[in-house]
Each structure stands twice: as C-alpha cells, then as structure tokens.
PDB file of C-alpha atoms in Angstrom:
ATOM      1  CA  UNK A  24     -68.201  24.633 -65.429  1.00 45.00           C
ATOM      2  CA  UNK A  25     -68.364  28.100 -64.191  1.00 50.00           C
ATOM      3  CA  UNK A  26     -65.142  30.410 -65.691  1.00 61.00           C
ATOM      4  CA  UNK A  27     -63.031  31.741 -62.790  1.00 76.00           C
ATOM      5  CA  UNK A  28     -63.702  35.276 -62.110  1.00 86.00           C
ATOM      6  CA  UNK A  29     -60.665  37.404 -61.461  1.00 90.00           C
ATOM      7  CA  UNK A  30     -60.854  40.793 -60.307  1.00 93.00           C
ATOM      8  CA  UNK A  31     -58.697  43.983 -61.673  1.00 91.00           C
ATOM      9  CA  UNK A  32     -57.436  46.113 -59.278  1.00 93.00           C
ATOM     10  CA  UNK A  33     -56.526  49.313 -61.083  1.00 90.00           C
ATOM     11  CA  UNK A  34     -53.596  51.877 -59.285  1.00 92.00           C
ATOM     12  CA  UNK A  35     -52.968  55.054 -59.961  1.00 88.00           C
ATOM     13  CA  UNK A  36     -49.401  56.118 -60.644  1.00 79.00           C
ATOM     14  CA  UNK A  37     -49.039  57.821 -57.949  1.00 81.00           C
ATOM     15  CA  UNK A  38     -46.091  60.204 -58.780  1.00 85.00           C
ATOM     16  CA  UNK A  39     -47.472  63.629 -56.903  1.00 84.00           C
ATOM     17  CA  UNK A  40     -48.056  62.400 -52.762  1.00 92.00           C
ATOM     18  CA  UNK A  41     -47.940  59.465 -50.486  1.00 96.00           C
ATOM     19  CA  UNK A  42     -50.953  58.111 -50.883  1.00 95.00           C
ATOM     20  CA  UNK A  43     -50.116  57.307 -54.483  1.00 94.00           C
ATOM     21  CA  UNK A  44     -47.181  55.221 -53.615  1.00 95.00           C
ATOM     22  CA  UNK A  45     -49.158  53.464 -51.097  1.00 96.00           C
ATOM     23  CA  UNK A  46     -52.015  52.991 -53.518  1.00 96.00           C
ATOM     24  CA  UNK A  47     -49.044  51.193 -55.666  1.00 94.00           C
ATOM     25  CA  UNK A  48     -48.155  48.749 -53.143  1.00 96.00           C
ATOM     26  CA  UNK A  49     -50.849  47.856 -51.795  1.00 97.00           C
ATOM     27  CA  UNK A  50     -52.279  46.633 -55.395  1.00 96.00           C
ATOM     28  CA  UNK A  51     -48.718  44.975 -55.527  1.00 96.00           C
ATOM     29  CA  UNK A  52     -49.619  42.906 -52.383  1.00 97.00           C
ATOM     30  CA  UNK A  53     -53.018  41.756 -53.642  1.00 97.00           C
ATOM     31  CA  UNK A  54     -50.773  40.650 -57.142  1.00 95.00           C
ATOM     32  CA  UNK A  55     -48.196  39.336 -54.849  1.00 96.00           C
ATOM     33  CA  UNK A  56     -49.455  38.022 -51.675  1.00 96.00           C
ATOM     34  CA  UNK A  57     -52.967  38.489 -50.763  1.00 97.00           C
ATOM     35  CA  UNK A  58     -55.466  37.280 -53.755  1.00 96.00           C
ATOM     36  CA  UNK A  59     -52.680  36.114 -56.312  1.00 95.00           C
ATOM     37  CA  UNK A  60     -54.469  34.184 -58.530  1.00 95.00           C
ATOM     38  CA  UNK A  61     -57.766  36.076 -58.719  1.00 94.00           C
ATOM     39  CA  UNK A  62     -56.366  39.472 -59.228  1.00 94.00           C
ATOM     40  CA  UNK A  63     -55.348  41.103 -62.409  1.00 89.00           C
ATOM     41  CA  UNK A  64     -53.899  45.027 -63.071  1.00 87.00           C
ATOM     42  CA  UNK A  65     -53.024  46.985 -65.978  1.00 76.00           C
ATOM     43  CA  UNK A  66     -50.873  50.208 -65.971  1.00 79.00           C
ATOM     44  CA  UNK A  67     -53.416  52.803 -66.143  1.00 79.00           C
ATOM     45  CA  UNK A  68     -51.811  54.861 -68.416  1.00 75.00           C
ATOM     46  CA  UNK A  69     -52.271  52.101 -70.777  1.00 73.00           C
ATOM     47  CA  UNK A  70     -55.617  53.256 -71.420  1.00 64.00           C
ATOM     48  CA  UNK A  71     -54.793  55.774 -73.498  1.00 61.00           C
ATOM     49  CA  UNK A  72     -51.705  54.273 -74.972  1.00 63.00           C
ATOM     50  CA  UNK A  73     -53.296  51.326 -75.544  1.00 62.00           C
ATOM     51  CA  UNK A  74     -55.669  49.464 -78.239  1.00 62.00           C
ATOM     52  CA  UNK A  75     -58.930  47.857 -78.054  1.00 71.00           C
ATOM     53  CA  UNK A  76     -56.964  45.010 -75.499  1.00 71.00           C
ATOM     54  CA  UNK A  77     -56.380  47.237 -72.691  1.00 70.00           C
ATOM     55  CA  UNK A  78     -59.983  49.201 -73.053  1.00 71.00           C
ATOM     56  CA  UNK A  79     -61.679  45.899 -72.597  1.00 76.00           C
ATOM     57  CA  UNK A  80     -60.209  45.637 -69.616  1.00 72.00           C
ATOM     58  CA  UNK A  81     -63.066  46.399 -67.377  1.00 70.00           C
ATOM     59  CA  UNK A  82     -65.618  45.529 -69.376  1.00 76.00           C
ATOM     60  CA  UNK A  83     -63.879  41.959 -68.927  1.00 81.00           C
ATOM     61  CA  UNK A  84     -63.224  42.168 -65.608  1.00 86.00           C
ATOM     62  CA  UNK A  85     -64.627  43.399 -62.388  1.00 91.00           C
ATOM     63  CA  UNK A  86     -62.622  46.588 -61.175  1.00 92.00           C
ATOM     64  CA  UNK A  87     -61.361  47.904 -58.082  1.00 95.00           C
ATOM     65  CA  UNK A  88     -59.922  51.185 -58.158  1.00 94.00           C
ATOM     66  CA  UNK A  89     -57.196  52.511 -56.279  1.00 96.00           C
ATOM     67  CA  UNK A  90     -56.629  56.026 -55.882  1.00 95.00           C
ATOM     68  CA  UNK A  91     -54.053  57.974 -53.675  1.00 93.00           C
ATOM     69  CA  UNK A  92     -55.615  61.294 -53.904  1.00 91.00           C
ATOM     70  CA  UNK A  93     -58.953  62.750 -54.464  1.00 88.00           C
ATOM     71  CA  UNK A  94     -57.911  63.298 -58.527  1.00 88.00           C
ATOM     72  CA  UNK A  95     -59.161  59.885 -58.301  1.00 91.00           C
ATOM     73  CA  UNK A  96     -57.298  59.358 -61.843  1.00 89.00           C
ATOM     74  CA  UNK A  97     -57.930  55.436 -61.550  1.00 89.00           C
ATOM     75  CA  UNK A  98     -61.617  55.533 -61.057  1.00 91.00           C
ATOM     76  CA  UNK A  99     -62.225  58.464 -63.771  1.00 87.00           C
ATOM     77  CA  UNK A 100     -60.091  56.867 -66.115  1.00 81.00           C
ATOM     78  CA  UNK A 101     -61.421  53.326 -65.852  1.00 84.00           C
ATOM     79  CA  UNK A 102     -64.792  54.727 -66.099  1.00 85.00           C
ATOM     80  CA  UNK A 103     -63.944  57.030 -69.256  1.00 80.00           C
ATOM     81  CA  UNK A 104     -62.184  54.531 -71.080  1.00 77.00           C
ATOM     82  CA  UNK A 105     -63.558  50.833 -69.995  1.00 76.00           C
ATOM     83  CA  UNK A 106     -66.664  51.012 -67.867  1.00 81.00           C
ATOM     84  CA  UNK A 107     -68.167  51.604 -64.425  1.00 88.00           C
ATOM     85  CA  UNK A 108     -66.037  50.267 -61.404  1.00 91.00           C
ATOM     86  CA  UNK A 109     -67.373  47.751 -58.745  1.00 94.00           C
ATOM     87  CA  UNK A 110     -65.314  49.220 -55.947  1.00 96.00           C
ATOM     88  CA  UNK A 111     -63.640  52.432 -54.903  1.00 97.00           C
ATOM     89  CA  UNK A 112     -60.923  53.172 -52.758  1.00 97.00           C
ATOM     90  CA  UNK A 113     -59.421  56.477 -51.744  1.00 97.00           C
ATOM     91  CA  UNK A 114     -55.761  55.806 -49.373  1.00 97.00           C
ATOM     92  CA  UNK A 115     -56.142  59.516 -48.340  1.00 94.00           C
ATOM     93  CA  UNK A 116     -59.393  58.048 -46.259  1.00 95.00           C
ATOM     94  CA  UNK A 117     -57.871  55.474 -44.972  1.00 96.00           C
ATOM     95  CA  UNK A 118     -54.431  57.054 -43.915  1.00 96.00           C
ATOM     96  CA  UNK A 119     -55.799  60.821 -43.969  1.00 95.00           C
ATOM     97  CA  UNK A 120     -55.429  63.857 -46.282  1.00 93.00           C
ATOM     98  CA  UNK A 121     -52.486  65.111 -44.515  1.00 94.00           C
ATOM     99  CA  UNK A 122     -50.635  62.207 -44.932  1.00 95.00           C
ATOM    100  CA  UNK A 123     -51.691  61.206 -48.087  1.00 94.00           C
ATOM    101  CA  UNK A 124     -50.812  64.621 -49.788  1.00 92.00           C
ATOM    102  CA  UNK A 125     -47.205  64.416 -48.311  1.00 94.00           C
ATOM    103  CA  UNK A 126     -44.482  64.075 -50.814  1.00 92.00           C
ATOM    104  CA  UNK A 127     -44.350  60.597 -53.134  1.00 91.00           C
ATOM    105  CA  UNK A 128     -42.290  58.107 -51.618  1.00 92.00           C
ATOM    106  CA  UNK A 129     -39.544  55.660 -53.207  1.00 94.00           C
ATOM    107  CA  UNK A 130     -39.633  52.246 -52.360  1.00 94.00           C
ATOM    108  CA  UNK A 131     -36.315  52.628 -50.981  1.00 94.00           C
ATOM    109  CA  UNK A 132     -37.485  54.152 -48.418  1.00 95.00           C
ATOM    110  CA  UNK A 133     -40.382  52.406 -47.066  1.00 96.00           C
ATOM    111  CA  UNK A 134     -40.392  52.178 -43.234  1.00 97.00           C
ATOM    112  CA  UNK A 135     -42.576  50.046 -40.859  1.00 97.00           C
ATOM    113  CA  UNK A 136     -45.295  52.618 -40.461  1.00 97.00           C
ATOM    114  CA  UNK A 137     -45.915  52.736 -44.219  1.00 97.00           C
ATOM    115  CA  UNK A 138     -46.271  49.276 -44.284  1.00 97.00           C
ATOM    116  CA  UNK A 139     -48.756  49.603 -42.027  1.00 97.00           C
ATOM    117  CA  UNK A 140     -50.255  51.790 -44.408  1.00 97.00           C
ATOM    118  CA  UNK A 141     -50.117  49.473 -47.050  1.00 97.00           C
ATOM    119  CA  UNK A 142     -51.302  46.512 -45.165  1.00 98.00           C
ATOM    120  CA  UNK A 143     -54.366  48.365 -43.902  1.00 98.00           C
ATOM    121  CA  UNK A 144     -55.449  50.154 -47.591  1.00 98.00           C
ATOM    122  CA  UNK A 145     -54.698  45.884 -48.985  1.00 98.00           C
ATOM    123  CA  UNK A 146     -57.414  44.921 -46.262  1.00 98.00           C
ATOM    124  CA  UNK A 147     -59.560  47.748 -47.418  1.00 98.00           C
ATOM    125  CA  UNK A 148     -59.426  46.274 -50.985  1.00 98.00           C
ATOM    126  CA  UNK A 149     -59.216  42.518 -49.976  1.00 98.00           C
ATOM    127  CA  UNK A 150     -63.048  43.402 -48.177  1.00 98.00           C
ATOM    128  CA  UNK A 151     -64.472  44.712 -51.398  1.00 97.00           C
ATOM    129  CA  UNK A 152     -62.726  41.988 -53.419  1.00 96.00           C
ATOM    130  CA  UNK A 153     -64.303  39.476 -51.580  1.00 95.00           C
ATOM    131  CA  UNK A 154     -67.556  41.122 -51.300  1.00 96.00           C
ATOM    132  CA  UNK A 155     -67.362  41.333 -55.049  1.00 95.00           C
ATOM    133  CA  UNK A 156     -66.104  37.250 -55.319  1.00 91.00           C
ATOM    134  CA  UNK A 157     -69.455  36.230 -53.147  1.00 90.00           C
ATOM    135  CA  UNK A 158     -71.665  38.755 -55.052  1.00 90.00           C
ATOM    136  CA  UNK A 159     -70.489  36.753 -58.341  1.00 83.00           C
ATOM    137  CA  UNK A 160     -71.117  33.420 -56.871  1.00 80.00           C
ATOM    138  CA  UNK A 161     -74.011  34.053 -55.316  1.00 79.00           C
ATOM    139  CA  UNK A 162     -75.026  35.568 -59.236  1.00 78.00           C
ATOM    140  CA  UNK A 163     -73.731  32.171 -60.902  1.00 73.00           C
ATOM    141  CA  UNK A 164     -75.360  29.613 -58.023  1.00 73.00           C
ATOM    142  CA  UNK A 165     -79.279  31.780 -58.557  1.00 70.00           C
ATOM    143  CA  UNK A 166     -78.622  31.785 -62.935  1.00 64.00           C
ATOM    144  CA  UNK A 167     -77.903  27.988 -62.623  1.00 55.00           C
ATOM    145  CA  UNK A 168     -80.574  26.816 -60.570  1.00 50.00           C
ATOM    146  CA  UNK A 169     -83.266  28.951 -61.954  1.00 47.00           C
ATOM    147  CA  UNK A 170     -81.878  27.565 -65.700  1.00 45.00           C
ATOM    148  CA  UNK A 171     -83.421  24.627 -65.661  1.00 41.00           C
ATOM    149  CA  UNK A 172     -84.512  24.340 -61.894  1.00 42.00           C
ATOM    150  CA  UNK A 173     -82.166  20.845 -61.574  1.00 42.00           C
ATOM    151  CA  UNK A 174     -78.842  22.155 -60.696  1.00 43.00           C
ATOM    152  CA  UNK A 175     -77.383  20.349 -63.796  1.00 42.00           C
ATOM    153  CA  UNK A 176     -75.822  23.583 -65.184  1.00 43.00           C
ATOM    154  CA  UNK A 177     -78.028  23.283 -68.084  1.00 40.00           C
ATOM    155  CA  UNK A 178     -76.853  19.993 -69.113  1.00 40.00           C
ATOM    156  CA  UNK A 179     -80.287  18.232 -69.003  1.00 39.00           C
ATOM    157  CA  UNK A 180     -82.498  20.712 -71.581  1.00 34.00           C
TER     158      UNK A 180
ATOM    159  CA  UNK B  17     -38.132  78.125 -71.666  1.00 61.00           C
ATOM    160  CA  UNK B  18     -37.590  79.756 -68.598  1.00 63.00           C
ATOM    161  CA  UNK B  19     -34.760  80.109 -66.414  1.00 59.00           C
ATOM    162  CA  UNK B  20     -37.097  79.298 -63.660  1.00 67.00           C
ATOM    163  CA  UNK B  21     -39.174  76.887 -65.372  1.00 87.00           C
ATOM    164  CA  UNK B  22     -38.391  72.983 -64.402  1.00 94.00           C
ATOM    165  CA  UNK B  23     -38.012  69.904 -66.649  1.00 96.00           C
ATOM    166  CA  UNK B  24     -40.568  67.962 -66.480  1.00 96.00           C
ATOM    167  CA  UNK B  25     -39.740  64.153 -65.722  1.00 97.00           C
ATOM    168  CA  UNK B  26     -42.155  62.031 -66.905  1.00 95.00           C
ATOM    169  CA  UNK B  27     -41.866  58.170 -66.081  1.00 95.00           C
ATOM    170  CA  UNK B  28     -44.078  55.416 -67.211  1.00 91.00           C
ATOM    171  CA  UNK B  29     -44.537  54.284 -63.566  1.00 85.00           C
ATOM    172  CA  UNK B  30     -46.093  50.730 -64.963  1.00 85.00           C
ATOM    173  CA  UNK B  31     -47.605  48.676 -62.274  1.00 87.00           C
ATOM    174  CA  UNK B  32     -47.191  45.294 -63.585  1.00 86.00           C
ATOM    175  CA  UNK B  33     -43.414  45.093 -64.558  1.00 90.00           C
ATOM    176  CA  UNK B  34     -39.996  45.514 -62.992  1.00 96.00           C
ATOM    177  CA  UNK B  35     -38.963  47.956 -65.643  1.00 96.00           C
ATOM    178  CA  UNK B  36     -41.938  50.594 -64.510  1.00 94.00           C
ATOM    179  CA  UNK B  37     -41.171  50.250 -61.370  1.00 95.00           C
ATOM    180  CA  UNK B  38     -37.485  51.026 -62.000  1.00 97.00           C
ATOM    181  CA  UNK B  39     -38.809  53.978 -64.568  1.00 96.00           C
ATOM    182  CA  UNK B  40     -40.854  55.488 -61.925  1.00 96.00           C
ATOM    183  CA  UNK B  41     -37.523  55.244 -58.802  1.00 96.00           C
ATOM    184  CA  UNK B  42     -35.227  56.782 -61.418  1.00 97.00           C
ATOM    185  CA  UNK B  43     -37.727  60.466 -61.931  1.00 97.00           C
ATOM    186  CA  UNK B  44     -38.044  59.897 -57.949  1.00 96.00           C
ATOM    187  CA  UNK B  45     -34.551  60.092 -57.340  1.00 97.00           C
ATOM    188  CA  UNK B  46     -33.983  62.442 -60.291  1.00 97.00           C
ATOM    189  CA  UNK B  47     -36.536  64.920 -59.091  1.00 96.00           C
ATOM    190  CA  UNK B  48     -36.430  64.468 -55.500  1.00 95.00           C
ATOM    191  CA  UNK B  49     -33.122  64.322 -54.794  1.00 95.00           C
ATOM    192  CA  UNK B  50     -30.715  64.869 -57.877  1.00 97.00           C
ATOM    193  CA  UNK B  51     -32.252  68.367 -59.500  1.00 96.00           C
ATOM    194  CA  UNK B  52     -35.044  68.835 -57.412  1.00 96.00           C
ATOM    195  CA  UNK B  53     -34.711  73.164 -58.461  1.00 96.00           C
ATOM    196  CA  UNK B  54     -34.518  72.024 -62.060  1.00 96.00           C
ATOM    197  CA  UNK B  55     -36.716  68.869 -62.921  1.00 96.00           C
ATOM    198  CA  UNK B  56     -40.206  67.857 -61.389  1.00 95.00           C
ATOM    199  CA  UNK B  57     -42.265  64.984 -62.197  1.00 94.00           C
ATOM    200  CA  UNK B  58     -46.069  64.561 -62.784  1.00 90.00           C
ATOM    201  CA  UNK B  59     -48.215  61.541 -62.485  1.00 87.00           C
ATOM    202  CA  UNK B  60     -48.690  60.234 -66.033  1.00 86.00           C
ATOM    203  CA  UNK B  61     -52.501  58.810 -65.035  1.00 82.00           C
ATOM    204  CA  UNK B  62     -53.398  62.693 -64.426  1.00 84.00           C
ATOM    205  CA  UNK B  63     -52.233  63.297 -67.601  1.00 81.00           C
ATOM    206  CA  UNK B  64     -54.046  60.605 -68.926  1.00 76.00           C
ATOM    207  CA  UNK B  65     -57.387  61.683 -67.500  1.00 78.00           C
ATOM    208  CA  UNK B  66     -57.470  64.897 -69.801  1.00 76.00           C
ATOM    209  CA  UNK B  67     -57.659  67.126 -67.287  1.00 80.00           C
ATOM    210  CA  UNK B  68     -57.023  70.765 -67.830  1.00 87.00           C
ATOM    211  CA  UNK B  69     -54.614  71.443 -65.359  1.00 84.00           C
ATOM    212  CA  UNK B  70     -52.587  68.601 -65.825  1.00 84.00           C
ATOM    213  CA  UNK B  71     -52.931  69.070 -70.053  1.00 87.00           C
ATOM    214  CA  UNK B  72     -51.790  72.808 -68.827  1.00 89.00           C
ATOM    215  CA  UNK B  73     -48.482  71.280 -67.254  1.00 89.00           C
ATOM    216  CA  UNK B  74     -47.165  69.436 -69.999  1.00 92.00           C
ATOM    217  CA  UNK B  75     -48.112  71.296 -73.484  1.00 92.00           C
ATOM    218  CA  UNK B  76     -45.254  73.324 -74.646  1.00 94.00           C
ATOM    219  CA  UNK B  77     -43.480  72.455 -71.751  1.00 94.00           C
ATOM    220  CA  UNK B  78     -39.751  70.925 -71.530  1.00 96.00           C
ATOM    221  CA  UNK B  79     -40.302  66.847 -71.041  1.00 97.00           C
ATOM    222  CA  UNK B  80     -38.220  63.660 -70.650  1.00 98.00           C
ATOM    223  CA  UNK B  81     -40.199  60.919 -70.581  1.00 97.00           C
ATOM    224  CA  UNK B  82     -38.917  57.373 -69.450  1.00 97.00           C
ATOM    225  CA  UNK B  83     -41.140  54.090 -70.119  1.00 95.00           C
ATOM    226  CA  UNK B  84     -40.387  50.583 -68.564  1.00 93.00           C
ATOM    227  CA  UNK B  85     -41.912  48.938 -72.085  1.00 89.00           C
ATOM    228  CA  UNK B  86     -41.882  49.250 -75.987  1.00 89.00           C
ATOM    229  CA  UNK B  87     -45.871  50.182 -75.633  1.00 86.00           C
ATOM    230  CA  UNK B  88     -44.294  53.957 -74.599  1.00 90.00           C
ATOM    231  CA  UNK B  89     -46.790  55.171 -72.848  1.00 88.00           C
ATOM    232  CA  UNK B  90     -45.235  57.870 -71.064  1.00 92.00           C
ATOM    233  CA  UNK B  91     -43.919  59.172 -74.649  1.00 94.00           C
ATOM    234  CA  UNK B  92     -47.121  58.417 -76.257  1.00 90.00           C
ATOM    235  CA  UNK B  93     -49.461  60.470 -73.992  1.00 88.00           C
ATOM    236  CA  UNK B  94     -47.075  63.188 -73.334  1.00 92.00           C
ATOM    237  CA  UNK B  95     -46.929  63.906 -77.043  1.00 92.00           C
ATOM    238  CA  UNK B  96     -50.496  63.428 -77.469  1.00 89.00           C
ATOM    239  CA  UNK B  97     -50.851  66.646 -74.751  1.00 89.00           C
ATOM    240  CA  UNK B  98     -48.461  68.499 -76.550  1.00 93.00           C
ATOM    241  CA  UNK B  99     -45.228  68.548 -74.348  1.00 95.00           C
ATOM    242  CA  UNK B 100     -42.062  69.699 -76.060  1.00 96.00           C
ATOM    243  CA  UNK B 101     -40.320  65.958 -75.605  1.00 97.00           C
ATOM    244  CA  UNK B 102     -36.420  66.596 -75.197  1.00 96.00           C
ATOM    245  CA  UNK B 103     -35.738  62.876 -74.495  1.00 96.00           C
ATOM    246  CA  UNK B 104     -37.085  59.379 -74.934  1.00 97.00           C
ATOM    247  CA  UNK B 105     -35.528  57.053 -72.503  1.00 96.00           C
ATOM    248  CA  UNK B 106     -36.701  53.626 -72.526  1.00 96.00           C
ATOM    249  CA  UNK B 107     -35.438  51.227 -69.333  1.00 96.00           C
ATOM    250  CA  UNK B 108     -35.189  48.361 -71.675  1.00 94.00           C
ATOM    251  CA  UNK B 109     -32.969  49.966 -73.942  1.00 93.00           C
ATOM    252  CA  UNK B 110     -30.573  50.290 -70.632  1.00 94.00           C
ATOM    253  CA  UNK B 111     -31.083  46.840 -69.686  1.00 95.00           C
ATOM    254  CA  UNK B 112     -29.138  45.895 -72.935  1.00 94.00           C
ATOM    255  CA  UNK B 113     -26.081  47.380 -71.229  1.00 94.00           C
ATOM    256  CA  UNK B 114     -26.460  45.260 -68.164  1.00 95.00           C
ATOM    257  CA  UNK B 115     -27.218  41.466 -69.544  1.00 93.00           C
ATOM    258  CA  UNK B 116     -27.473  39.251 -67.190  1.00 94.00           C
ATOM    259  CA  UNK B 117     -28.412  41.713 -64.440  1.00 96.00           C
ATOM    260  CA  UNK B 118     -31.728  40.588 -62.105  1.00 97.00           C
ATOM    261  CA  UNK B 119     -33.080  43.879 -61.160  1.00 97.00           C
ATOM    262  CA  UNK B 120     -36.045  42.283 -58.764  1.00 97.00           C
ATOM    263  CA  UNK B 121     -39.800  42.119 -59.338  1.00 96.00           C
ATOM    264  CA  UNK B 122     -42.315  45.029 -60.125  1.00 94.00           C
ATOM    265  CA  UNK B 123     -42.798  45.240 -56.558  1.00 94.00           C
ATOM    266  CA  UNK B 124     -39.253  45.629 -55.372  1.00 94.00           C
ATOM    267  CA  UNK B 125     -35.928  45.918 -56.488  1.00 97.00           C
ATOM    268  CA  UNK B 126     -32.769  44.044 -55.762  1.00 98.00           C
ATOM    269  CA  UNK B 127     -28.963  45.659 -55.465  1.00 97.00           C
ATOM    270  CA  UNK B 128     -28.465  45.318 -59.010  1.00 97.00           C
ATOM    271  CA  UNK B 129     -32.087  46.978 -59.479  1.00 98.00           C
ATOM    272  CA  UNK B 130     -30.848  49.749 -57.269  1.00 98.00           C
ATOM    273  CA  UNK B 131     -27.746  50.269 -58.869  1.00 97.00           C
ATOM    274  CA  UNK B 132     -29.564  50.669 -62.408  1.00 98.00           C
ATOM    275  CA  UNK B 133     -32.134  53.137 -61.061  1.00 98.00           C
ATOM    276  CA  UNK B 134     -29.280  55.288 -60.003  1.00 97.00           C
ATOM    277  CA  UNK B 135     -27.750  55.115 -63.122  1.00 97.00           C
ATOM    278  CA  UNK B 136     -30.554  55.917 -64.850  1.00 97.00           C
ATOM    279  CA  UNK B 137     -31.082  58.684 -62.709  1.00 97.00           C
ATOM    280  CA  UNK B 138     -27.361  60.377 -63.558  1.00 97.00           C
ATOM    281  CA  UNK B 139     -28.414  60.380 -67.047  1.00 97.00           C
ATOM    282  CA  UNK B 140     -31.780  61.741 -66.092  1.00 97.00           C
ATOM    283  CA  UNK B 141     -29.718  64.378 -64.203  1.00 97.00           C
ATOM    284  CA  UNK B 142     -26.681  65.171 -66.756  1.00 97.00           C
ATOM    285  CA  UNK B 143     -30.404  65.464 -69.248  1.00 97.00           C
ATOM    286  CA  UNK B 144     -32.013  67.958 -66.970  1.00 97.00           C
ATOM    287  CA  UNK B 145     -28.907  70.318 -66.737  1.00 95.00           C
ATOM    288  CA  UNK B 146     -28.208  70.128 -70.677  1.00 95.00           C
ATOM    289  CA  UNK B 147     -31.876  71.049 -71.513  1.00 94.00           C
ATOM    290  CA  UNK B 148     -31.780  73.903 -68.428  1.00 88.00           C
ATOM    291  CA  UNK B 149     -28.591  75.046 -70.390  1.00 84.00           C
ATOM    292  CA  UNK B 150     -30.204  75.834 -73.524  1.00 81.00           C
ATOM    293  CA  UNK B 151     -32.937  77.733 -71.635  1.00 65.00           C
ATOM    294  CA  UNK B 152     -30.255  80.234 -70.485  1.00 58.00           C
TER     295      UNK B 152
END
C-alpha cells in the first residue's frame, strides 16, 4: 500500500509587514482547518537551529512556501537548507505590495477584512496543494501499473 | 550603544506551538506598542537566510531574544550572527509560574494566553529601558 503523502507548508515569520502575519495564518488554517491531516510545517528558523531532522524536512516532504514579502525568506531558506520547493506563494501578490508591506499585525487584532486575506492566500495554497496531491497520485497510479503491467502493486513478480 | 540606537527584540515566532505564537505577540506588543522609540523587532527567518543586511542588523547590536521552545532558536541564530545578547527569555520558563494556565493553540490565544503575553511583554519592556539605561 501506497504511504500517505503529506505536504509541508513552510511560513515565514513574518515579524517586519502584514503580509507576514497573514502568511502565518493562513498556513495555520491549512494545519487547522483546511488540509489537516495532509499538511505538515516546521518553524523555519529551525533550519538553522536545527540538526539533520529538521534539514530533511523537504527532502521528505513536498513543500509549499509561504512568503509575506518579496525577501521570500521561506522559499530561499527551504531551498538553501533542504531542497527545491514544489510551490511558491508570495501574500504581497495576492493582497498587494502596499498592503502587504504595512506594519506586522498581532493576532489580537485581526479584523474581518484580514480574514479575508487569510482565507483567500489559504485558497491560493489549498490550489497548489492539491495540484501537488493529484500530481503524486497520478506519479504512484503510472509507477504501479507500468511495474509489472497487472495492477498488483508488484505483488505478483 | 547609542542613545538613539533601539533594542532589538528578537522572538522565536514558532509556527507550530502555542508558546511561539505567544513569543512572537509579546515583541509585537513590546515593540509596537510598549517602547516602540526604544526596542524594534526583526524577523528571525531573515536572519536565518544570511543575508547581509539582516546579518548587518543584529551583529554587535543590543538583543533580547525570546523562544517558545528549549531548541532556542531565536538565541541560537542571533548569537551565531553576532548580536550582543542582553537577555534570554524562554516562554516556557514563564509558563512554570502559571501551572495550570491554558494559554490556547498556536493559532490563537485564549484570556489566560493574553494575559501571559502581556506579562511577558512588561518584562520585555522594564528589559528594554534597563539595557537603554546603560547606553546613556
């Protein structure tokens, strides 16, 4: 039987604007709401904190990354410590620069319209989750019936 | 340091635990709305990166650092850079002062989350004034 692929969806900490804080809770509702038991994160600044564990992160997993501004800190440093990313996305083009670059936001203080925000950068990543889900199975369904050409899952060589 | 230079406030900002979450409101609060002429904050993934300018913002430079976990990263990587670390403060140290508290998820935080972070963020504060004394 096929392992279950789960997907890591990798934040930045978005301390310096807006979009960073969205990028944060929008990750939170793919943990929380939206893909719960497919998706996996790691702090990001585990990276460099971290051992061997946390650098085989992506090279385990499948990434998404999830960057508020255009330092893009999640994508370079997935890619500099881990591996290449399968999907990219930047809140500032989603919710635009101007917005994005205003000042970080508690959660405190999260009104309607940034909810919006979050809800719309979550659908963002939910479409390139899922695009990445039916790429894998589509991967797993071609390697099992070209193994043996019975669709036995290589139980009959 | 001087007069006119500002603390930095560096929190862990950890994605998949209450206690980042609650590291990260306490340098919001702290920096946004306690000291805000005093302390500022930087995202610790920019400093993780390497990047020059963000390298350029922390070495030498006056830094708390506050991490949700015993893995430290905030303290780890802002040493690494070369900041001049004042204080250490780990959240889970403070949660042994509040047993039995349920401060919420990693996602949100409940009253007695709330009330922690704003704890947290008087100490940050009291911190921030101490260190800007001994600049004078």
């Amino acid at each position: 039987m096929a392992e279950e692929l789960k997907i890591g969806v990798v934040s930045c900490s978005g301390e310096d604007c807006l979009g960073g804080t969205i990028s944060r809770l929008a990750t939170r509702k793919m943990l929380d709401e939206v893909r719960p038991d497919k998706t996996v994160t790691i702090c990001l600044p585990l990276f460099l904190a971290g051992g061997q564990e946390e650098r085989m992160f992506a090279k385990t997993f499948p990434t998404i990354a999830v960057d508020g501004c255009n330092k893009a800190c999640a994508k370079r440093a997935t890619e500099k410590y881990s591996g290449k990313v399968n999907g990219t996305i930047l809140v500032s083009d989603i919710i635009g620069d101007t917005v994005s670059e205003s000042a970080a936001l508690s959660t405190r203080d999260v009104t309607a319209e940034h909810q919006t925000m979050v809800d719309k950068v979550a659908a963002e990543i939910t479409k390139q989750f899922d695009a990445i889900l039916n790429a894998n199975s589509k991967n797993q369904a071609g390697s099992t019936a070209t193994s043996c050409g019975c669709s036995c899952s290589g139980g009959c060589g | 340091m001087s007069i006119n230079e500002k603390v930095k406030v560096i929190p862990c900002s950890g994605m998949g635990k209450v206690f980042g979450l609650m590291a990260r409101e306490a340098a919001l609060r702290t920096v946004g709305q306690l000291c805000p002429d005093k302390a500022e904050t930087m995202c610790l993934a920019y400093v993780v990166t390497g990047d020059a300018e963000a390298e350029a913002g922390i070495d030498g430079k006056p830094c708390i650092t506050i991490d949700g976990c015993p893995k430290m990263c905030s303290a780890k990587s802002v040493a690494i850079i070369g900041g001049d670390i004042k204080e250490e403060f780990k959240v889970l140290d403070i949660m042994k002062e509040h047993k039995g508290a349920q401060p919420g998820t990693a996602t949100e935080l409940t009253t007695d989350g709330w009330t922690i972070v704003d704890k947290i963020a008087a100490t940050l504060h009291e911190r921030v004034q101490q260190i800007h004394g001994e600049g004078r």
